[in-house]
Amino acid sequence: MTAPLVVIGDVMLDVDRTGEAARLSPEAPVPVLHSVVDTRRPGGAALAALLARAAGDRPVVLVAPVADDAAGRELRRLLDGRVEVVPLSWTGSTPVKTRIRAGDHPVARLDEGGDPGDIGELPDRVTEVLAAAAGILVADYGRGATAHPPLRAAIEARSGRVPVVWDPHPRGATPVPGVTVVTPNASEAGVPADAGVTGWRAAAEELGRRWSARAVCVTLGDRGAMVSRTGEMPFLVAAPTVVARDTCGAGDCFAATVAVALAGGALLTDAVVTAVAAAGAFVAAGGAAGFRLDGGEIAPVTPDLDSLLAAVRGRGGTVVATGGCFDLLHAGHVATLQAARALGDCLVVCLNSDDSVRRLKGPQRPLQPAVDRAQVLSALACVDAVVVFEEDTPATALRRVRPDVWAKGGDYTGMVLPEAAVLAEWGGEAVTVPYLAGRSTTALVELAARPVDQARR
């Protein structure tokens, strides 16, 4: 049996009360919501446990104080069959956080419950699951779980034997000594997100000394994350560019992904790279509000093209698309992509699959597989999404994206673009954009094949 990841921390019930807003109230300049729908989901350490379960095949056990009240019972029902819950008896009440939303936009938040209480004696099952754990994630929400002496002692006893990831909270207890990595955000680390490497590093090193942690990873929102270890250069990971509608839960996703990766034997740096990408995908998919529990299974967190398109169109923006093989990315490609992105509010690249490239270019192409070509394109700030298509033309991909504008390089000037007929189905426009003459993958391949002395001429 696969060893579990154990998640320890404070839990709550999150509610999204979402409606449509078409007018303002006559009593005050506030939106009037109608067609209101409530979505209820686990929050705090319970959300972190679900995200950890979604990040891989490893079973997850949640150890948390759970009140015997209506919200606590609902939490356990929502988690049932997805993660094992080892409840700690607690005399407080379950926090319920209700966000009032007009469409995708938060309007207000109501906080109820959350009365403080005492945690009872640890059940024997806590010792059992910690002894069997492949890793531990502490998701502190500042409500007392991490300050409980017997629970802290149980975590410290396993620290150094298995990876321990501690996600701190300003009102929470300090991490136990010797944890593998602590993951504060910039605010929790006491440094501005724009402080730069020097400021981030100084704050992280101070926290590492204060907490006796083996590493500190400061999460920096859309700037990515920085890992600091004593005596080593800091390790920086840039965040992917995403259309962020709701960042709620991104920190939980990051910490959960790091914990799952470390439990599987990954290096910390590799775990952080994976976690930054996962948190970006989580935000692009709508954050905690977009995380669904479907049919008893946890929906995986993946980049969501539909969410990107909906977000752009929801604010009245323009969707631009372009296409090609992009086998060896060169200055001509970059010029075309930048020009296309400038035409609207997001750029989707329709990328020929490997088989599609072979049919178009011959058996020696592509030089790079589609997964690598897509990764290089996605790294460009001007590219918001990549869609790989298998056919000889991007017609199917275009019907999925339904761009307002389809952009091609200026070498098509004066020609009727073959995609024009497809675009006409929804009123899309085909345009040409500037390009750099004389740049091509074929020319680069020929140049690389020449003897060195000839290539320099």
PDB file of C-alpha atoms in Angstrom, residues 30-280:
ATOM      1  CA  VAL A  30     -24.437  48.421  -4.369  1.00  0.00           C
ATOM      2  CA  PRO A  31     -25.267  45.669  -6.875  1.00  0.00           C
ATOM      3  CA  VAL A  32     -28.532  43.783  -6.623  1.00  0.00           C
ATOM      4  CA  LEU A  33     -27.941  40.040  -7.088  1.00  0.00           C
ATOM      5  CA  HIS A  34     -30.484  37.653  -8.524  1.00  0.00           C
ATOM      6  CA  SER A  35     -30.417  33.982  -9.582  1.00  0.00           C
ATOM      7  CA  VAL A  36     -28.201  33.369  -6.540  1.00  0.00           C
ATOM      8  CA  VAL A  37     -26.499  29.958  -6.223  1.00  0.00           C
ATOM      9  CA  ASP A  38     -24.556  28.688  -3.192  1.00  0.00           C
ATOM     10  CA  THR A  39     -21.467  26.520  -3.675  1.00  0.00           C
ATOM     11  CA  ARG A  40     -20.128  24.896  -0.503  1.00  0.00           C
ATOM     12  CA  ARG A  41     -16.676  23.351  -0.236  1.00  0.00           C
ATOM     13  CA  PRO A  42     -14.015  22.434   2.330  1.00  0.00           C
ATOM     14  CA  GLY A  43     -11.631  25.246   3.237  1.00  0.00           C
ATOM     15  CA  GLY A  44      -8.360  25.768   5.079  1.00  0.00           C
ATOM     16  CA  ALA A  45      -6.409  22.554   5.714  1.00  0.00           C
ATOM     17  CA  ALA A  46      -9.345  20.595   4.270  1.00  0.00           C
ATOM     18  CA  LEU A  47      -8.875  22.312   0.901  1.00  0.00           C
ATOM     19  CA  ALA A  48      -5.126  21.672   1.124  1.00  0.00           C
ATOM     20  CA  ALA A  49      -5.851  17.968   1.705  1.00  0.00           C
ATOM     21  CA  LEU A  50      -8.110  17.805  -1.361  1.00  0.00           C
ATOM     22  CA  LEU A  51      -5.513  19.576  -3.481  1.00  0.00           C
ATOM     23  CA  ALA A  52      -2.847  17.158  -2.279  1.00  0.00           C
ATOM     24  CA  ARG A  53      -5.089  14.253  -3.234  1.00  0.00           C
ATOM     25  CA  ALA A  54      -5.649  15.797  -6.676  1.00  0.00           C
ATOM     26  CA  ALA A  55      -1.896  16.244  -7.194  1.00  0.00           C
ATOM     27  CA  GLY A  56      -1.185  12.503  -7.438  1.00  0.00           C
ATOM     28  CA  ASP A  57      -2.214   8.969  -6.601  1.00  0.00           C
ATOM     29  CA  ARG A  58      -0.995   9.062  -3.010  1.00  0.00           C
ATOM     30  CA  PRO A  59      -3.697   8.665  -0.319  1.00  0.00           C
ATOM     31  CA  VAL A  60      -4.167  11.632   1.975  1.00  0.00           C
ATOM     32  CA  VAL A  61      -5.092  11.679   5.669  1.00  0.00           C
ATOM     33  CA  LEU A  62      -6.365  14.884   7.280  1.00  0.00           C
ATOM     34  CA  VAL A  63      -5.757  15.402  11.002  1.00  0.00           C
ATOM     35  CA  ALA A  64      -7.686  18.423  12.264  1.00  0.00           C
ATOM     36  CA  PRO A  65      -9.873  19.751  15.080  1.00  0.00           C
ATOM     37  CA  VAL A  66     -13.468  19.305  13.902  1.00  0.00           C
ATOM     38  CA  ALA A  67     -16.358  20.759  15.869  1.00  0.00           C
ATOM     39  CA  ASP A  68     -19.529  18.775  16.415  1.00  0.00           C
ATOM     40  CA  ASP A  69     -21.787  21.330  14.762  1.00  0.00           C
ATOM     41  CA  ALA A  70     -23.742  21.556  11.492  1.00  0.00           C
ATOM     42  CA  ALA A  71     -20.835  23.067   9.533  1.00  0.00           C
ATOM     43  CA  GLY A  72     -18.384  20.503  10.940  1.00  0.00           C
ATOM     44  CA  ARG A  73     -20.661  17.641   9.974  1.00  0.00           C
ATOM     45  CA  GLU A  74     -21.040  19.082   6.476  1.00  0.00           C
ATOM     46  CA  LEU A  75     -17.270  19.319   6.149  1.00  0.00           C
ATOM     47  CA  ARG A  76     -16.882  15.648   7.010  1.00  0.00           C
ATOM     48  CA  ARG A  77     -19.594  14.738   4.502  1.00  0.00           C
ATOM     49  CA  LEU A  78     -17.848  16.709   1.729  1.00  0.00           C
ATOM     50  CA  LEU A  79     -14.538  14.995   2.501  1.00  0.00           C
ATOM     51  CA  ASP A  80     -15.966  11.496   2.858  1.00  0.00           C
ATOM     52  CA  GLY A  81     -14.565   9.086   0.271  1.00  0.00           C
ATOM     53  CA  ARG A  82     -11.933  11.545  -0.864  1.00  0.00           C
ATOM     54  CA  VAL A  83      -9.522  11.818   2.064  1.00  0.00           C
ATOM     55  CA  GLU A  84      -9.460  10.010   5.393  1.00  0.00           C
ATOM     56  CA  VAL A  85     -10.335  12.363   8.247  1.00  0.00           C
ATOM     57  CA  VAL A  86      -8.903  11.808  11.722  1.00  0.00           C
ATOM     58  CA  PRO A  87     -10.945  14.340  13.730  1.00  0.00           C
ATOM     59  CA  LEU A  88      -9.633  15.838  16.939  1.00  0.00           C
ATOM     60  CA  SER A  89     -12.383  16.631  19.425  1.00  0.00           C
ATOM     61  CA  TRP A  90     -12.775  20.385  19.750  1.00  0.00           C
ATOM     62  CA  THR A  91     -15.041  22.568  21.866  1.00  0.00           C
ATOM     63  CA  GLY A  92     -14.999  25.528  19.476  1.00  0.00           C
ATOM     64  CA  SER A  93     -17.232  26.119  16.449  1.00  0.00           C
ATOM     65  CA  THR A  94     -16.494  25.638  12.756  1.00  0.00           C
ATOM     66  CA  PRO A  95     -15.563  28.827  10.895  1.00  0.00           C
ATOM     67  CA  VAL A  96     -17.832  29.505   7.900  1.00  0.00           C
ATOM     68  CA  LYS A  97     -16.601  32.032   5.348  1.00  0.00           C
ATOM     69  CA  THR A  98     -19.187  33.182   2.820  1.00  0.00           C
ATOM     70  CA  ARG A  99     -18.055  35.201  -0.172  1.00  0.00           C
ATOM     71  CA  ILE A 100     -20.736  37.240  -1.947  1.00  0.00           C
ATOM     72  CA  ARG A 101     -19.881  37.360  -5.649  1.00  0.00           C
ATOM     73  CA  ALA A 102     -21.382  39.183  -8.605  1.00  0.00           C
ATOM     74  CA  GLY A 103     -20.316  36.829 -11.366  1.00  0.00           C
ATOM     75  CA  ASP A 104     -16.540  36.457 -10.974  1.00  0.00           C
ATOM     76  CA  HIS A 105     -16.188  39.589  -8.840  1.00  0.00           C
ATOM     77  CA  PRO A 106     -16.193  39.433  -5.003  1.00  0.00           C
ATOM     78  CA  VAL A 107     -18.542  41.987  -3.438  1.00  0.00           C
ATOM     79  CA  ALA A 108     -18.323  41.173   0.288  1.00  0.00           C
ATOM     80  CA  ARG A 109     -17.400  38.399   2.733  1.00  0.00           C
ATOM     81  CA  LEU A 110     -19.323  37.185   5.766  1.00  0.00           C
ATOM     82  CA  ASP A 111     -17.421  35.366   8.543  1.00  0.00           C
ATOM     83  CA  GLU A 112     -19.442  33.295  11.004  1.00  0.00           C
ATOM     84  CA  GLY A 113     -18.542  30.743  13.679  1.00  0.00           C
ATOM     85  CA  GLY A 114     -14.926  30.148  14.531  1.00  0.00           C
ATOM     86  CA  ASP A 115     -15.366  30.413  18.293  1.00  0.00           C
ATOM     87  CA  PRO A 116     -12.158  29.333  20.072  1.00  0.00           C
ATOM     88  CA  GLY A 117     -12.098  26.051  21.937  1.00  0.00           C
ATOM     89  CA  ASP A 118      -9.943  23.338  23.437  1.00  0.00           C
ATOM     90  CA  ILE A 119      -8.544  20.317  21.607  1.00  0.00           C
ATOM     91  CA  GLY A 120      -9.038  16.994  23.330  1.00  0.00           C
ATOM     92  CA  GLU A 121      -6.633  14.106  23.753  1.00  0.00           C
ATOM     93  CA  LEU A 122      -5.017  12.847  20.527  1.00  0.00           C
ATOM     94  CA  PRO A 123      -6.539   9.581  19.344  1.00  0.00           C
ATOM     95  CA  ASP A 124      -4.202   6.638  18.735  1.00  0.00           C
ATOM     96  CA  ARG A 125      -4.927   6.911  14.998  1.00  0.00           C
ATOM     97  CA  VAL A 126      -2.831  10.120  14.861  1.00  0.00           C
ATOM     98  CA  THR A 127       0.278   8.227  15.973  1.00  0.00           C
ATOM     99  CA  GLU A 128      -0.487   5.446  13.488  1.00  0.00           C
ATOM    100  CA  VAL A 129      -0.880   7.667  10.439  1.00  0.00           C
ATOM    101  CA  LEU A 130       2.177   9.765  11.266  1.00  0.00           C
ATOM    102  CA  ALA A 131       4.290   6.636  11.704  1.00  0.00           C
ATOM    103  CA  ALA A 132       3.201   5.428   8.249  1.00  0.00           C
ATOM    104  CA  ALA A 133       3.404   8.822   6.507  1.00  0.00           C
ATOM    105  CA  ALA A 134       5.572   9.456   3.445  1.00  0.00           C
ATOM    106  CA  GLY A 135       5.367  13.166   4.194  1.00  0.00           C
ATOM    107  CA  ILE A 136       3.566  15.772   6.299  1.00  0.00           C
ATOM    108  CA  LEU A 137       1.930  19.045   5.277  1.00  0.00           C
ATOM    109  CA  VAL A 138       1.053  21.502   8.044  1.00  0.00           C
ATOM    110  CA  ALA A 139      -1.605  23.937   6.794  1.00  0.00           C
ATOM    111  CA  ASP A 140      -1.797  26.506   9.590  1.00  0.00           C
ATOM    112  CA  TYR A 141      -4.789  28.860   9.571  1.00  0.00           C
ATOM    113  CA  GLY A 142      -4.074  30.401  12.958  1.00  0.00           C
ATOM    114  CA  ARG A 143      -6.922  28.772  14.882  1.00  0.00           C
ATOM    115  CA  GLY A 144      -4.966  26.707  17.372  1.00  0.00           C
ATOM    116  CA  ALA A 145      -4.181  23.326  15.837  1.00  0.00           C
ATOM    117  CA  THR A 146      -0.453  23.979  15.406  1.00  0.00           C
ATOM    118  CA  ALA A 147      -0.128  25.394  18.935  1.00  0.00           C
ATOM    119  CA  HIS A 148      -1.420  22.189  20.584  1.00  0.00           C
ATOM    120  CA  PRO A 149       1.637  20.766  22.454  1.00  0.00           C
ATOM    121  CA  PRO A 150       0.926  17.036  21.907  1.00  0.00           C
ATOM    122  CA  LEU A 151       0.324  17.606  18.176  1.00  0.00           C
ATOM    123  CA  ARG A 152       3.493  19.711  17.856  1.00  0.00           C
ATOM    124  CA  ALA A 153       5.489  16.980  19.615  1.00  0.00           C
ATOM    125  CA  ALA A 154       4.088  14.356  17.253  1.00  0.00           C
ATOM    126  CA  ILE A 155       5.105  16.428  14.204  1.00  0.00           C
ATOM    127  CA  GLU A 156       8.568  17.174  15.591  1.00  0.00           C
ATOM    128  CA  ALA A 157       9.146  13.472  16.242  1.00  0.00           C
ATOM    129  CA  ARG A 158       8.754  12.792  12.503  1.00  0.00           C
ATOM    130  CA  SER A 159      10.626  15.902  11.327  1.00  0.00           C
ATOM    131  CA  GLY A 160      13.929  14.848   9.796  1.00  0.00           C
ATOM    132  CA  ARG A 161      12.621  11.346   9.132  1.00  0.00           C
ATOM    133  CA  VAL A 162      10.096  12.316   6.466  1.00  0.00           C
ATOM    134  CA  PRO A 163       9.630  15.577   4.505  1.00  0.00           C
ATOM    135  CA  VAL A 164       7.649  18.154   6.472  1.00  0.00           C
ATOM    136  CA  VAL A 165       6.206  21.192   4.658  1.00  0.00           C
ATOM    137  CA  TRP A 166       4.913  23.948   6.942  1.00  0.00           C
ATOM    138  CA  ASP A 167       2.576  26.555   5.440  1.00  0.00           C
ATOM    139  CA  PRO A 168       2.502  29.271   8.158  1.00  0.00           C
ATOM    140  CA  HIS A 169      -0.073  31.857   9.183  1.00  0.00           C
ATOM    141  CA  PRO A 170       0.495  35.275  10.847  1.00  0.00           C
ATOM    142  CA  ARG A 171      -1.684  34.211  13.806  1.00  0.00           C
ATOM    143  CA  GLY A 172      -0.347  30.667  13.902  1.00  0.00           C
ATOM    144  CA  ALA A 173       2.341  28.969  15.944  1.00  0.00           C
ATOM    145  CA  THR A 174       5.976  28.925  14.882  1.00  0.00           C
ATOM    146  CA  PRO A 175       7.072  25.847  12.919  1.00  0.00           C
ATOM    147  CA  VAL A 176       8.657  23.037  14.904  1.00  0.00           C
ATOM    148  CA  PRO A 177      12.461  22.821  14.499  1.00  0.00           C
ATOM    149  CA  GLY A 178      13.968  20.923  11.587  1.00  0.00           C
ATOM    150  CA  VAL A 179      11.110  21.033   9.070  1.00  0.00           C
ATOM    151  CA  THR A 180      12.101  20.485   5.450  1.00  0.00           C
ATOM    152  CA  VAL A 181      10.678  23.756   4.146  1.00  0.00           C
ATOM    153  CA  VAL A 182       8.459  26.579   5.379  1.00  0.00           C
ATOM    154  CA  THR A 183       6.374  28.334   2.704  1.00  0.00           C
ATOM    155  CA  PRO A 184       5.389  31.863   3.803  1.00  0.00           C
ATOM    156  CA  ASN A 185       4.116  34.362   1.274  1.00  0.00           C
ATOM    157  CA  ALA A 186       5.877  37.716   1.056  1.00  0.00           C
ATOM    158  CA  SER A 187       3.559  39.333   3.607  1.00  0.00           C
ATOM    159  CA  GLU A 188       4.023  36.470   6.073  1.00  0.00           C
ATOM    160  CA  ALA A 189       7.786  36.740   5.546  1.00  0.00           C
ATOM    161  CA  GLY A 190       7.587  40.441   6.409  1.00  0.00           C
ATOM    162  CA  VAL A 191       8.873  41.711   3.074  1.00  0.00           C
ATOM    163  CA  PRO A 192       7.170  43.519   0.156  1.00  0.00           C
ATOM    164  CA  ALA A 193       6.556  41.386  -2.927  1.00  0.00           C
ATOM    165  CA  ASP A 194       8.601  43.908  -4.951  1.00  0.00           C
ATOM    166  CA  ALA A 195      11.573  43.916  -2.526  1.00  0.00           C
ATOM    167  CA  GLY A 196      13.773  42.125  -5.045  1.00  0.00           C
ATOM    168  CA  VAL A 197      16.143  39.201  -4.575  1.00  0.00           C
ATOM    169  CA  THR A 198      18.216  40.928  -1.885  1.00  0.00           C
ATOM    170  CA  GLY A 199      15.185  41.732   0.253  1.00  0.00           C
ATOM    171  CA  TRP A 200      13.552  38.334  -0.244  1.00  0.00           C
ATOM    172  CA  ARG A 201      16.775  36.516   0.575  1.00  0.00           C
ATOM    173  CA  ALA A 202      17.444  38.523   3.752  1.00  0.00           C
ATOM    174  CA  ALA A 203      13.917  37.883   5.027  1.00  0.00           C
ATOM    175  CA  ALA A 204      14.066  34.181   4.177  1.00  0.00           C
ATOM    176  CA  GLU A 205      17.453  33.677   5.834  1.00  0.00           C
ATOM    177  CA  GLU A 206      16.254  35.426   9.001  1.00  0.00           C
ATOM    178  CA  LEU A 207      13.152  33.215   9.137  1.00  0.00           C
ATOM    179  CA  GLY A 208      15.255  30.111   8.525  1.00  0.00           C
ATOM    180  CA  ARG A 209      17.457  30.946  11.511  1.00  0.00           C
ATOM    181  CA  ARG A 210      14.514  31.884  13.724  1.00  0.00           C
ATOM    182  CA  TRP A 211      12.559  28.746  12.886  1.00  0.00           C
ATOM    183  CA  SER A 212      15.514  26.323  12.584  1.00  0.00           C
ATOM    184  CA  ALA A 213      14.101  25.289   9.204  1.00  0.00           C
ATOM    185  CA  ARG A 214      16.232  23.517   6.627  1.00  0.00           C
ATOM    186  CA  ALA A 215      14.813  25.755   3.879  1.00  0.00           C
ATOM    187  CA  VAL A 216      12.424  28.668   3.459  1.00  0.00           C
ATOM    188  CA  CYS A 217      10.462  29.139   0.242  1.00  0.00           C
ATOM    189  CA  VAL A 218       8.892  32.582  -0.064  1.00  0.00           C
ATOM    190  CA  THR A 219       5.943  32.599  -2.452  1.00  0.00           C
ATOM    191  CA  LEU A 220       5.668  35.820  -4.426  1.00  0.00           C
ATOM    192  CA  GLY A 221       2.332  35.671  -6.221  1.00  0.00           C
ATOM    193  CA  ASP A 222       2.691  36.462  -9.903  1.00  0.00           C
ATOM    194  CA  ARG A 223       6.461  36.792  -9.413  1.00  0.00           C
ATOM    195  CA  GLY A 224       6.852  33.092  -8.596  1.00  0.00           C
ATOM    196  CA  ALA A 225       8.791  31.728  -5.610  1.00  0.00           C
ATOM    197  CA  MET A 226      12.270  31.844  -4.075  1.00  0.00           C
ATOM    198  CA  VAL A 227      13.962  29.019  -2.143  1.00  0.00           C
ATOM    199  CA  SER A 228      16.589  29.990   0.430  1.00  0.00           C
ATOM    200  CA  ARG A 229      18.958  27.576   2.176  1.00  0.00           C
ATOM    201  CA  THR A 230      21.843  28.592   4.406  1.00  0.00           C
ATOM    202  CA  GLY A 231      25.119  28.813   2.507  1.00  0.00           C
ATOM    203  CA  GLU A 232      23.512  28.446  -0.933  1.00  0.00           C
ATOM    204  CA  MET A 233      22.515  30.894  -3.642  1.00  0.00           C
ATOM    205  CA  PRO A 234      18.764  31.517  -3.709  1.00  0.00           C
ATOM    206  CA  PHE A 235      16.759  29.486  -6.211  1.00  0.00           C
ATOM    207  CA  LEU A 236      14.176  31.548  -8.131  1.00  0.00           C
ATOM    208  CA  VAL A 237      11.240  30.202 -10.119  1.00  0.00           C
ATOM    209  CA  ALA A 238       9.211  32.607 -12.257  1.00  0.00           C
ATOM    210  CA  ALA A 239       5.438  32.234 -12.330  1.00  0.00           C
ATOM    211  CA  PRO A 240       3.607  31.580 -15.596  1.00  0.00           C
ATOM    212  CA  THR A 241       1.580  34.436 -17.030  1.00  0.00           C
ATOM    213  CA  VAL A 242      -2.093  33.748 -16.336  1.00  0.00           C
ATOM    214  CA  VAL A 243      -5.371  35.621 -16.447  1.00  0.00           C
ATOM    215  CA  ALA A 244      -6.040  35.685 -12.699  1.00  0.00           C
ATOM    216  CA  ARG A 245      -9.710  35.866 -11.782  1.00  0.00           C
ATOM    217  CA  ASP A 246      -9.392  34.574  -8.227  1.00  0.00           C
ATOM    218  CA  THR A 247      -6.203  33.719  -6.340  1.00  0.00           C
ATOM    219  CA  CYS A 248      -7.997  32.248  -3.307  1.00  0.00           C
ATOM    220  CA  GLY A 249      -6.393  28.894  -2.454  1.00  0.00           C
ATOM    221  CA  ALA A 250      -3.251  29.379  -4.558  1.00  0.00           C
ATOM    222  CA  GLY A 251      -1.018  29.105  -1.478  1.00  0.00           C
ATOM    223  CA  ASP A 252      -2.707  25.857  -0.454  1.00  0.00           C
ATOM    224  CA  CYS A 253      -2.205  24.487  -3.964  1.00  0.00           C
ATOM    225  CA  PHE A 254       1.477  25.451  -3.887  1.00  0.00           C
ATOM    226  CA  ALA A 255       2.190  23.913  -0.476  1.00  0.00           C
ATOM    227  CA  ALA A 256       0.197  20.762  -1.252  1.00  0.00           C
ATOM    228  CA  THR A 257       2.053  20.228  -4.526  1.00  0.00           C
ATOM    229  CA  VAL A 258       5.439  20.680  -2.836  1.00  0.00           C
ATOM    230  CA  ALA A 259       4.473  18.191  -0.107  1.00  0.00           C
ATOM    231  CA  VAL A 260       3.270  15.561  -2.590  1.00  0.00           C
ATOM    232  CA  ALA A 261       6.417  15.931  -4.703  1.00  0.00           C
ATOM    233  CA  LEU A 262       8.754  15.658  -1.697  1.00  0.00           C
ATOM    234  CA  ALA A 263       6.841  12.635  -0.395  1.00  0.00           C
ATOM    235  CA  GLY A 264       7.521  11.020  -3.771  1.00  0.00           C
ATOM    236  CA  GLY A 265      11.269  11.603  -3.471  1.00  0.00           C
ATOM    237  CA  ALA A 266      11.651  14.800  -5.536  1.00  0.00           C
ATOM    238  CA  LEU A 267      14.352  17.364  -4.855  1.00  0.00           C
ATOM    239  CA  LEU A 268      13.082  20.540  -3.209  1.00  0.00           C
ATOM    240  CA  THR A 269      13.990  22.676  -6.218  1.00  0.00           C
ATOM    241  CA  ASP A 270      12.130  20.347  -8.582  1.00  0.00           C
ATOM    242  CA  ALA A 271       9.157  20.283  -6.210  1.00  0.00           C
ATOM    243  CA  VAL A 272       9.001  24.085  -6.199  1.00  0.00           C
ATOM    244  CA  VAL A 273       9.149  24.269 -10.004  1.00  0.00           C
ATOM    245  CA  THR A 274       6.217  21.845 -10.183  1.00  0.00           C
ATOM    246  CA  ALA A 275       4.314  23.749  -7.484  1.00  0.00           C
ATOM    247  CA  VAL A 276       4.697  27.157  -9.161  1.00  0.00           C
ATOM    248  CA  ALA A 277       3.260  25.716 -12.383  1.00  0.00           C
ATOM    249  CA  ALA A 278       0.446  23.982 -10.491  1.00  0.00           C
ATOM    250  CA  ALA A 279      -0.489  27.156  -8.586  1.00  0.00           C
ATOM    251  CA  GLY A 280      -0.548  29.104 -11.852  1.00  0.00           C
TER     252      GLY A 280
END
